[in-house]
Amino acid sequence: MARLLVTGGAGFIGSNFVHHVVEHTDHTVTVLDKLTYAGNESSLAGLPEDRVRLVKGDIADADLVDTLFADTDAVVHYAAESHNDNSLNDPRPFLDTNIVGTYTLLEAARKHGTRFHHISTDEVYGDLELDDPARFTENTPYNPSSPYSSTKAGSDLLVRAWVRSFGVQATISNCSNNYGPYQHVEKFIPRQITNVIRGIRPKLYGAGENVRDWIHADDHSSAVLTILDKGQIGETYLIGADGEKDNKTVVELILTLMGESPDAYDHVTDRPGHDMRYAIDSTKLRTELGWAPQYRDFDAGLAATIDWYKANEAWWAPAKDGVEAFYASKGQ
Ligand code: NAD
Ligand code: DAU
């Protein structure tokens, strides 16, 4: 049994991880979350109070972080500003949280000697051409495109430097696009599902040829637990489940699964600097640590996700109108 500190544990992937930890381990969890627009306390509803507690606070608050690290065996760091479109609108919070916040946590890990796992993204590697047979590996050079991905790349480099310079006991994982329950309606899949529920036509950026490599959030969680358990300090592991699909295919699938015509969507203004394709080669994680994804059927996982959004309108409805007003102001 370990005492975990999970930053960003009220967000999409962090809350899925907390549910996974409660179900599959006997660890206790302290969630440190600022509860920004993206954090939602109700994503942790129903979890046992003797296993999970929520502390509302900022990862850049050094005094608070120091106090929490004093009672922690291992930290899993999910907290971030996570949305590319927001980073194009106002990059500042991305620097504050993703860079300064990560720096603050690393300093506490250095002081307390705490095991630290840093959650990152495949976007640090930039993008691939559609016809490129290559996929990202741990050796792909960093080449981020957006304010979001450049701050995540910066945070990864801070972690590497704190390992080498100060001996911090850290690992890093870079994962591809997650889907599943508790994802904010600003993101692609929940936006289109909730659009269809609301009778709004789904919105596809540009031609919709961009490819994302989808993985279920629960598979991301099992991979992170595997790295915490067996990962080598100082190493980076890529997490992916061979889920490449172009956006047009995903929108058509959502419409079909929801009983609508597959062409009942609109093309809208493209994202500036829009990355074309992400693709993960997770051989290292699979062969060295023995991890494998469980959600191998994307259609079934997507259908279950649609059912979750249908059953949990009270969870997402408060954010929906504001998100659509923001996108409308951008022609999206
Ligand atoms: P999210 O936006 O849904 O959640 C982020 C959480 O962090 C929220 O609960 C928010 O309140 C909290 N937070 C933000 N700033 C904070 C601060 N200063 N102090 C404390 N808490 C703060 O994000 P997500 O999609 O769940 O992503 C989680 C992590 O996983 C991020 O680091 C992201 O870069 C990474 N990631 C995401 C994906 C994906 O597909 N969504 C894929 C790979 C990696
Ligand atoms: O690859 C991992 C990354 O995946 C994470 O690091 C990010 O935190 C996460 O947000 C996600 O980034 P993307 O930019 O790929 O995700 P998003 O859901 O914003 O968009 C997915 C694709 O869908 C992308 O090509 C843009 C497109 N899109 C998005 C929206 C919101 C649309 O076509 N229409 C939309 O309405």
Tab-separated table of C-alpha atoms and ligand atoms in Angstrom:
chain	number	residue	atom	x	y	z
A	1	MET	CA	0.000	0.000	0.000
A	2	ALA	CA	1.309	3.435	-0.944
A	3	ARG	CA	0.186	6.995	-0.363
A	4	LEU	CA	-0.209	8.566	-3.808
A	5	LEU	CA	-0.476	12.267	-4.568
A	6	VAL	CA	-2.315	12.732	-7.871
A	7	THR	CA	-2.158	16.243	-9.313
A	8	GLY	CA	-5.023	17.124	-11.638
A	9	GLY	CA	-7.011	14.187	-10.289
A	10	ALA	CA	-10.327	15.995	-10.815
A	11	GLY	CA	-9.682	16.322	-14.557
A	12	PHE	CA	-10.430	13.833	-17.307
A	13	ILE	CA	-7.501	11.413	-17.247
A	14	GLY	CA	-6.570	12.069	-13.622
A	15	SER	CA	-10.055	11.155	-12.366
A	16	ASN	CA	-10.074	8.011	-14.505
A	17	PHE	CA	-6.722	7.131	-12.905
A	18	VAL	CA	-8.081	7.655	-9.375
A	19	HIS	CA	-11.046	5.363	-10.139
A	20	HIS	CA	-8.613	2.794	-11.581
A	21	VAL	CA	-6.332	2.949	-8.520
A	22	VAL	CA	-9.244	2.464	-6.126
A	23	GLU	CA	-10.491	-0.518	-8.116
A	24	HIS	CA	-7.169	-2.269	-8.757
A	25	THR	CA	-4.879	-1.452	-5.786
A	26	ASP	CA	-5.026	-0.724	-2.065
A	27	HIS	CA	-3.221	2.623	-2.379
A	28	THR	CA	-4.658	5.755	-0.820
A	29	VAL	CA	-4.916	8.895	-2.962
A	30	THR	CA	-4.679	12.583	-2.235
A	31	VAL	CA	-5.836	14.610	-5.217
A	32	LEU	CA	-4.298	18.080	-5.574
A	33	ASP	CA	-6.409	20.019	-8.038
A	34	LYS	CA	-7.045	23.732	-8.595
A	35	LEU	CA	-10.530	22.953	-9.919
A	36	THR	CA	-10.117	25.184	-12.951
A	37	TYR	CA	-12.884	25.169	-15.563
A	38	ALA	CA	-11.551	21.675	-16.494
A	39	GLY	CA	-11.651	20.193	-13.001
A	40	ASN	CA	-14.850	18.680	-11.658
A	41	GLU	CA	-15.229	17.442	-8.094
A	42	SER	CA	-18.152	15.264	-9.129
A	43	SER	CA	-15.815	13.153	-11.284
A	44	LEU	CA	-14.629	11.682	-7.959
A	45	ALA	CA	-18.128	11.188	-6.504
A	46	GLY	CA	-18.808	7.806	-4.940
A	47	LEU	CA	-15.169	6.950	-4.231
A	48	PRO	CA	-14.458	5.762	-0.657
A	49	GLU	CA	-13.607	8.657	1.665
A	50	ASP	CA	-11.045	6.583	3.556
A	51	ARG	CA	-9.104	6.034	0.304
A	52	VAL	CA	-9.494	9.322	-1.605
A	53	ARG	CA	-9.356	12.937	-0.451
A	54	LEU	CA	-9.419	16.116	-2.536
A	55	VAL	CA	-7.256	19.131	-1.704
A	56	LYS	CA	-8.201	22.200	-3.706
A	57	GLY	CA	-5.018	24.079	-4.561
A	58	ASP	CA	-2.451	25.140	-7.136
A	59	ILE	CA	0.570	22.986	-8.019
A	60	ALA	CA	2.538	26.250	-8.207
A	61	ASP	CA	1.829	26.933	-4.490
A	62	ALA	CA	5.197	25.849	-3.057
A	63	ASP	CA	4.110	25.857	0.609
A	64	LEU	CA	1.050	23.703	-0.029
A	65	VAL	CA	3.026	21.340	-2.253
A	66	ASP	CA	5.744	21.002	0.391
A	67	THR	CA	3.173	20.068	3.047
A	68	LEU	CA	1.549	17.436	0.825
A	69	PHE	CA	4.858	15.872	-0.289
A	70	ALA	CA	5.776	15.329	3.380
A	71	ASP	CA	3.029	12.659	3.592
A	72	THR	CA	3.412	11.118	0.127
A	73	ASP	CA	5.215	8.020	-1.164
A	74	ALA	CA	4.755	8.719	-4.876
A	75	VAL	CA	3.395	11.535	-7.053
A	76	VAL	CA	1.594	11.139	-10.358
A	77	HIS	CA	1.519	14.527	-12.078
A	78	TYR	CA	-1.449	15.013	-14.423
A	79	ALA	CA	-2.312	18.665	-13.664
A	80	ALA	CA	-1.996	20.839	-16.738
A	81	GLU	CA	-3.718	23.274	-18.990
A	82	SER	CA	-4.520	20.677	-21.628
A	83	HIS	CA	-6.438	22.163	-24.570
A	84	ASN	CA	-4.659	23.277	-27.748
A	85	ASP	CA	-7.459	25.626	-28.836
A	86	ASN	CA	-7.316	27.472	-25.491
A	87	SER	CA	-3.542	27.766	-25.752
A	88	LEU	CA	-3.956	29.530	-29.097
A	89	ASN	CA	-6.366	31.969	-27.454
A	90	ASP	CA	-4.440	32.693	-24.210
A	91	PRO	CA	-1.100	30.924	-23.673
A	92	ARG	CA	-0.278	32.444	-20.266
A	93	PRO	CA	-2.001	29.855	-17.989
A	94	PHE	CA	-0.144	27.136	-19.922
A	95	LEU	CA	3.200	28.637	-18.904
A	96	ASP	CA	2.088	29.133	-15.291
A	97	THR	CA	0.773	25.607	-14.733
A	98	ASN	CA	2.672	23.417	-17.174
A	99	ILE	CA	6.091	25.029	-16.668
A	100	VAL	CA	6.126	26.817	-13.289
A	101	GLY	CA	3.754	24.283	-11.700
A	102	THR	CA	5.906	21.339	-12.807
A	103	TYR	CA	9.042	23.156	-11.605
A	104	THR	CA	7.403	23.650	-8.181
A	105	LEU	CA	6.591	19.931	-7.898
A	106	LEU	CA	10.098	18.918	-8.983
A	107	GLU	CA	11.658	21.099	-6.310
A	108	ALA	CA	9.473	19.373	-3.691
A	109	ALA	CA	10.387	15.938	-5.100
A	110	ARG	CA	14.061	16.921	-4.816
A	111	LYS	CA	13.680	18.073	-1.202
A	112	HIS	CA	11.641	15.077	-0.030
A	113	GLY	CA	13.212	12.384	-2.253
A	114	THR	CA	9.762	11.497	-3.544
A	115	ARG	CA	9.156	9.101	-6.451
A	116	PHE	CA	7.701	11.235	-9.269
A	117	HIS	CA	5.878	10.205	-12.431
A	118	HIS	CA	5.297	12.926	-15.022
A	119	ILE	CA	2.363	12.582	-17.407
A	120	SER	CA	2.991	13.998	-20.851
A	121	THR	CA	1.788	13.853	-24.401
A	122	ASP	CA	2.847	12.588	-27.818
A	123	GLU	CA	2.386	16.156	-29.093
A	124	VAL	CA	5.892	17.012	-27.850
A	125	TYR	CA	7.159	15.208	-30.979
A	126	GLY	CA	5.276	17.457	-33.395
A	127	ASP	CA	3.389	15.712	-36.184
A	128	LEU	CA	3.839	13.129	-38.944
A	129	GLU	CA	2.775	13.155	-42.585
A	130	LEU	CA	-0.264	11.034	-43.447
A	131	ASP	CA	1.756	8.726	-45.703
A	132	ASP	CA	4.781	8.446	-43.375
A	133	PRO	CA	5.224	4.826	-42.223
A	134	ALA	CA	7.041	6.098	-39.102
A	135	ARG	CA	5.538	6.312	-35.638
A	136	PHE	CA	6.860	8.222	-32.623
A	137	THR	CA	9.350	6.394	-30.403
A	138	GLU	CA	11.204	7.446	-27.256
A	139	ASN	CA	14.056	8.578	-29.553
A	140	THR	CA	12.023	10.908	-31.776
A	141	PRO	CA	13.343	14.498	-31.515
A	142	TYR	CA	11.133	17.031	-29.755
A	143	ASN	CA	9.387	19.402	-32.196
A	144	PRO	CA	6.194	20.785	-30.574
A	145	SER	CA	3.818	22.958	-32.604
A	146	SER	CA	1.421	24.768	-30.266
A	147	PRO	CA	1.734	26.821	-27.077
A	148	TYR	CA	0.194	23.823	-25.258
A	149	SER	CA	2.584	21.214	-26.643
A	150	SER	CA	5.633	23.473	-26.283
A	151	THR	CA	4.897	23.954	-22.578
A	152	LYS	CA	4.463	20.182	-22.162
A	153	ALA	CA	7.787	19.667	-23.966
A	154	GLY	CA	9.356	22.224	-21.627
A	155	SER	CA	7.976	20.408	-18.600
A	156	ASP	CA	9.394	17.077	-19.849
A	157	LEU	CA	12.824	18.677	-20.233
A	158	LEU	CA	12.622	20.068	-16.697
A	159	VAL	CA	11.924	16.550	-15.398
A	160	ARG	CA	14.901	15.140	-17.329
A	161	ALA	CA	17.158	17.898	-15.993
A	162	TRP	CA	16.025	17.335	-12.379
A	163	VAL	CA	16.770	13.621	-12.754
A	164	ARG	CA	20.245	14.202	-14.138
A	165	SER	CA	21.265	17.236	-12.069
A	166	PHE	CA	19.625	16.454	-8.734
A	167	GLY	CA	18.946	12.718	-8.793
A	168	VAL	CA	15.161	13.114	-8.640
A	169	GLN	CA	13.495	9.677	-8.857
A	170	ALA	CA	11.346	10.409	-11.882
A	171	THR	CA	9.880	8.692	-14.912
A	172	ILE	CA	7.982	10.237	-17.842
A	173	SER	CA	5.229	8.880	-20.074
A	174	ASN	CA	3.996	10.393	-23.332
A	175	CYS	CA	0.558	9.167	-24.326
A	176	SER	CA	-1.623	9.593	-27.405
A	177	ASN	CA	-5.218	10.924	-27.504
A	178	ASN	CA	-7.443	9.550	-24.744
A	179	TYR	CA	-11.185	8.954	-24.880
A	180	GLY	CA	-13.665	7.742	-22.273
A	181	PRO	CA	-15.890	9.102	-19.474
A	182	TYR	CA	-15.344	12.429	-17.669
A	183	GLN	CA	-13.719	14.204	-20.655
A	184	HIS	CA	-14.522	17.910	-20.916
A	185	VAL	CA	-16.957	18.872	-23.690
A	186	GLU	CA	-14.367	21.197	-25.245
A	187	LYS	CA	-12.517	18.130	-26.590
A	188	PHE	CA	-13.275	16.540	-29.966
A	189	ILE	CA	-15.143	13.338	-29.087
A	190	PRO	CA	-17.280	14.678	-26.190
A	191	ARG	CA	-18.040	17.841	-28.166
A	192	GLN	CA	-19.458	15.864	-31.068
A	193	ILE	CA	-21.379	13.386	-28.865
A	194	THR	CA	-22.982	16.196	-26.859
A	195	ASN	CA	-23.677	18.146	-30.054
A	196	VAL	CA	-25.670	15.213	-31.399
A	197	ILE	CA	-27.518	14.850	-28.065
A	198	ARG	CA	-28.381	18.575	-28.260
A	199	GLY	CA	-29.423	18.428	-31.938
A	200	ILE	CA	-26.358	20.442	-33.079
A	201	ARG	CA	-24.446	19.227	-36.147
A	202	PRO	CA	-20.899	17.981	-35.311
A	203	LYS	CA	-18.053	20.322	-36.310
A	204	LEU	CA	-15.034	19.024	-38.180
A	205	TYR	CA	-11.955	21.258	-38.445
A	206	GLY	CA	-10.859	21.695	-42.069
A	207	ALA	CA	-11.089	18.611	-44.264
A	208	GLY	CA	-11.042	16.243	-41.277
A	209	GLU	CA	-8.057	14.275	-42.590
A	210	ASN	CA	-6.017	14.760	-39.402
A	211	VAL	CA	-5.192	11.495	-37.649
A	212	ARG	CA	-5.179	10.882	-33.894
A	213	ASP	CA	-4.056	7.636	-32.198
A	214	TRP	CA	-6.925	6.856	-29.798
A	215	ILE	CA	-6.503	5.031	-26.499
A	216	HIS	CA	-9.099	4.445	-23.783
A	217	ALA	CA	-8.328	6.424	-20.600
A	218	ASP	CA	-8.485	3.207	-18.560
A	219	ASP	CA	-5.657	1.725	-20.633
A	220	HIS	CA	-3.640	4.894	-20.004
A	221	SER	CA	-4.226	4.355	-16.263
A	222	SER	CA	-3.054	0.746	-16.307
A	223	ALA	CA	0.064	1.794	-18.217
A	224	VAL	CA	0.869	4.492	-15.643
A	225	LEU	CA	0.466	2.025	-12.759
A	226	THR	CA	2.784	-0.372	-14.600
A	227	ILE	CA	5.442	2.344	-14.969
A	228	LEU	CA	5.088	3.342	-11.303
A	229	ASP	CA	5.577	-0.283	-10.356
A	230	LYS	CA	8.279	-1.424	-12.787
A	231	GLY	CA	9.596	1.631	-14.655
A	232	GLN	CA	13.291	2.491	-14.580
A	233	ILE	CA	14.156	5.851	-13.019
A	234	GLY	CA	15.106	8.437	-15.635
A	235	GLU	CA	13.343	6.578	-18.444
A	236	THR	CA	10.619	7.755	-20.793
A	237	TYR	CA	7.830	5.393	-21.942
A	238	LEU	CA	5.449	6.022	-24.834
A	239	ILE	CA	1.853	4.864	-24.235
A	240	GLY	CA	-0.390	3.966	-27.171
A	241	ALA	CA	-2.849	1.313	-28.297
A	242	ASP	CA	-2.517	1.255	-32.122
A	243	GLY	CA	-5.676	3.339	-32.498
A	244	GLU	CA	-5.001	5.594	-35.494
A	245	LYS	CA	-8.158	7.084	-37.041
A	246	ASP	CA	-8.800	10.243	-39.024
A	247	ASN	CA	-11.253	12.761	-37.580
A	248	LYS	CA	-13.759	12.351	-40.385
A	249	THR	CA	-14.004	8.618	-39.670
A	250	VAL	CA	-14.557	9.284	-35.950
A	251	VAL	CA	-17.336	11.832	-36.580
A	252	GLU	CA	-19.063	9.487	-39.029
A	253	LEU	CA	-18.833	6.667	-36.483
A	254	ILE	CA	-20.307	8.827	-33.703
A	255	LEU	CA	-23.211	9.822	-35.952
A	256	THR	CA	-23.837	6.229	-37.025
A	257	LEU	CA	-23.681	4.878	-33.455
A	258	MET	CA	-26.146	7.603	-32.411
A	259	GLY	CA	-28.617	6.703	-35.137
A	260	GLU	CA	-27.946	9.703	-37.393
A	261	SER	CA	-26.864	9.957	-41.013
A	262	PRO	CA	-23.040	9.710	-41.189
A	263	ASP	CA	-22.789	12.865	-43.313
A	264	ALA	CA	-24.810	15.085	-40.946
A	265	TYR	CA	-21.830	17.220	-39.888
A	266	ASP	CA	-20.290	20.602	-40.872
A	267	HIS	CA	-16.753	21.491	-41.925
A	268	VAL	CA	-15.608	24.555	-39.961
A	269	THR	CA	-12.542	26.822	-39.776
A	270	ASP	CA	-9.380	24.796	-39.276
A	271	ARG	CA	-7.183	25.098	-36.164
A	272	PRO	CA	-4.112	27.317	-36.856
A	273	GLY	CA	-0.962	25.170	-37.007
A	274	HIS	CA	-3.125	22.020	-36.826
A	275	ASP	CA	-0.927	18.916	-36.363
A	276	MET	CA	-1.655	16.411	-39.131
A	277	ARG	CA	-0.966	13.027	-37.568
A	278	TYR	CA	0.140	11.454	-34.304
A	279	ALA	CA	1.124	7.778	-34.037
A	280	ILE	CA	2.730	5.949	-31.120
A	281	ASP	CA	5.069	2.967	-31.137
A	282	SER	CA	4.705	1.590	-27.587
A	283	THR	CA	7.069	-1.366	-28.072
A	284	LYS	CA	9.339	-0.324	-25.189
A	285	LEU	CA	6.499	-0.259	-22.636
A	286	ARG	CA	5.085	-3.561	-23.904
A	287	THR	CA	8.341	-5.523	-24.133
A	288	GLU	CA	10.315	-4.102	-21.175
A	289	LEU	CA	7.432	-3.714	-18.685
A	290	GLY	CA	4.903	-6.234	-20.032
A	291	TRP	CA	1.976	-3.811	-20.456
A	292	ALA	CA	-0.832	-4.384	-22.983
A	293	PRO	CA	-4.038	-2.408	-23.646
A	294	GLN	CA	-7.376	-4.040	-22.787
A	295	TYR	CA	-9.690	-1.845	-24.917
A	296	ARG	CA	-8.906	-3.171	-28.385
A	297	ASP	CA	-12.303	-2.466	-30.016
A	298	PHE	CA	-12.604	1.292	-30.659
A	299	ASP	CA	-16.229	1.064	-31.857
A	300	ALA	CA	-17.273	-0.680	-28.622
A	301	GLY	CA	-15.303	1.787	-26.463
A	302	LEU	CA	-16.827	4.712	-28.331
A	303	ALA	CA	-20.355	3.266	-27.969
A	304	ALA	CA	-19.822	2.920	-24.202
A	305	THR	CA	-18.533	6.520	-24.079
A	306	ILE	CA	-21.645	7.723	-25.941
A	307	ASP	CA	-23.808	5.869	-23.397
A	308	TRP	CA	-21.898	7.564	-20.561
A	309	TYR	CA	-22.578	11.054	-21.968
A	310	LYS	CA	-26.236	10.191	-22.522
A	311	ALA	CA	-26.543	9.013	-18.902
A	312	ASN	CA	-24.568	11.897	-17.367
A	313	GLU	CA	-25.979	15.072	-18.887
A	314	ALA	CA	-25.918	16.751	-15.439
A	315	TRP	CA	-22.117	16.310	-15.433
A	316	TRP	CA	-21.468	18.033	-18.788
A	317	ALA	CA	-24.448	20.346	-19.380
A	318	PRO	CA	-23.178	23.278	-17.238
A	319	ALA	CA	-20.113	23.678	-19.500
A	320	LYS	CA	-21.749	23.075	-22.872
A	321	ASP	CA	-23.201	26.489	-23.796
A	322	GLY	CA	-20.038	28.377	-22.850
A	323	VAL	CA	-17.862	26.025	-24.893
A	324	GLU	CA	-20.077	26.362	-27.963
A	325	ALA	CA	-20.115	30.183	-27.616
A	326	PHE	CA	-16.279	30.168	-27.502
A	327	TYR	CA	-16.038	27.999	-30.615
A	328	ALA	CA	-18.676	30.052	-32.437
A	329	SER	CA	-16.578	33.196	-31.844
A	330	LYS	CA	-13.721	31.437	-33.706
A	331	GLY	CA	-15.895	30.198	-36.581
A	332	GLN	CA	-15.619	26.669	-35.232
B	1	NAD	P1	-7.956	18.144	-18.113
B	1	NAD	O1	-7.878	19.521	-18.660
B	1	NAD	O2	-9.205	17.360	-18.287
B	1	NAD	O3	-7.617	18.159	-16.558
B	1	NAD	C1	-6.596	18.934	-16.020
B	1	NAD	C2	-6.804	19.005	-14.508
B	1	NAD	O4	-5.716	19.760	-13.948
B	1	NAD	C3	-8.098	19.713	-14.098
B	1	NAD	O5	-8.739	18.985	-13.075
B	1	NAD	C4	-7.615	21.063	-13.583
B	1	NAD	O6	-8.461	21.613	-12.598
B	1	NAD	C5	-6.251	20.708	-13.033
B	1	NAD	N1	-5.337	21.851	-12.979
B	1	NAD	C6	-5.072	22.744	-13.972
B	1	NAD	N2	-4.190	23.662	-13.539
B	1	NAD	C7	-3.868	23.322	-12.270
B	1	NAD	C8	-2.999	23.870	-11.297
B	1	NAD	N3	-2.261	24.978	-11.555
B	1	NAD	N4	-2.914	23.274	-10.083
B	1	NAD	C9	-3.644	22.169	-9.813
B	1	NAD	N5	-4.496	21.618	-10.687
B	1	NAD	C10	-4.604	22.183	-11.900
B	1	NAD	O7	-6.700	17.382	-18.760
B	1	NAD	P2	-6.557	15.861	-19.220
B	1	NAD	O8	-7.019	15.734	-20.619
B	1	NAD	O9	-7.122	14.996	-18.172
B	1	NAD	O10	-4.963	15.738	-19.232
B	1	NAD	C11	-4.282	15.361	-18.046
B	1	NAD	C12	-2.801	15.249	-18.347
B	1	NAD	O11	-2.595	14.266	-19.355
B	1	NAD	C13	-2.165	16.531	-18.871
B	1	NAD	O12	-0.873	16.653	-18.317
B	1	NAD	C14	-2.091	16.305	-20.375
B	1	NAD	O13	-1.019	17.044	-20.937
B	1	NAD	C15	-1.849	14.817	-20.431
B	1	NAD	N6	-2.307	14.126	-21.646
B	1	NAD	C16	-3.585	14.270	-22.082
B	1	NAD	C17	-4.020	13.537	-23.177
B	1	NAD	C18	-5.456	13.614	-23.670
B	1	NAD	O14	-5.785	12.980	-24.657
B	1	NAD	N7	-6.347	14.365	-23.034
B	1	NAD	C19	-3.130	12.672	-23.835
B	1	NAD	C20	-1.813	12.575	-23.370
B	1	NAD	C21	-1.413	13.295	-22.264
B	2	DAU	O1	-2.229	13.663	-28.459
B	2	DAU	C1	-2.475	13.926	-27.112
B	2	DAU	C2	-3.253	15.224	-26.966
B	2	DAU	O2	-4.571	14.938	-27.388
B	2	DAU	C3	-3.222	15.760	-25.552
B	2	DAU	O3	-1.914	16.139	-25.210
B	2	DAU	C4	-4.159	16.966	-25.394
B	2	DAU	O4	-4.223	17.364	-24.032
B	2	DAU	C5	-5.548	16.558	-25.868
B	2	DAU	O5	-6.414	17.666	-25.824
B	2	DAU	C6	-5.474	16.020	-27.286
B	2	DAU	O6	-5.074	17.060	-28.197
B	2	DAU	P1	-5.807	17.238	-29.629
B	2	DAU	O7	-5.614	18.634	-30.041
B	2	DAU	O8	-5.430	16.143	-30.541
B	2	DAU	O9	-7.345	16.948	-29.137
B	2	DAU	P2	-8.745	17.655	-29.485
B	2	DAU	O10	-9.776	16.831	-28.803
B	2	DAU	O11	-8.733	19.107	-29.214
B	2	DAU	O12	-8.853	17.448	-31.057
B	2	DAU	C7	-8.724	16.163	-31.655
B	2	DAU	C8	-8.755	16.349	-33.155
B	2	DAU	O13	-10.071	16.766	-33.542
B	2	DAU	C9	-7.819	17.419	-33.663
B	2	DAU	O14	-7.327	17.019	-34.939
B	2	DAU	C10	-8.704	18.656	-33.828
B	2	DAU	C11	-10.034	18.039	-34.219
B	2	DAU	N1	-11.267	18.752	-33.812
B	2	DAU	C12	-11.362	19.164	-32.518
B	2	DAU	C13	-12.530	19.777	-32.074
B	2	DAU	C14	-12.674	20.273	-30.636
B	2	DAU	C15	-12.311	18.900	-34.717
B	2	DAU	O15	-12.208	18.511	-35.890
B	2	DAU	N2	-13.463	19.488	-34.274
B	2	DAU	C16	-13.622	19.938	-32.995
B	2	DAU	O16	-14.698	20.451	-32.653
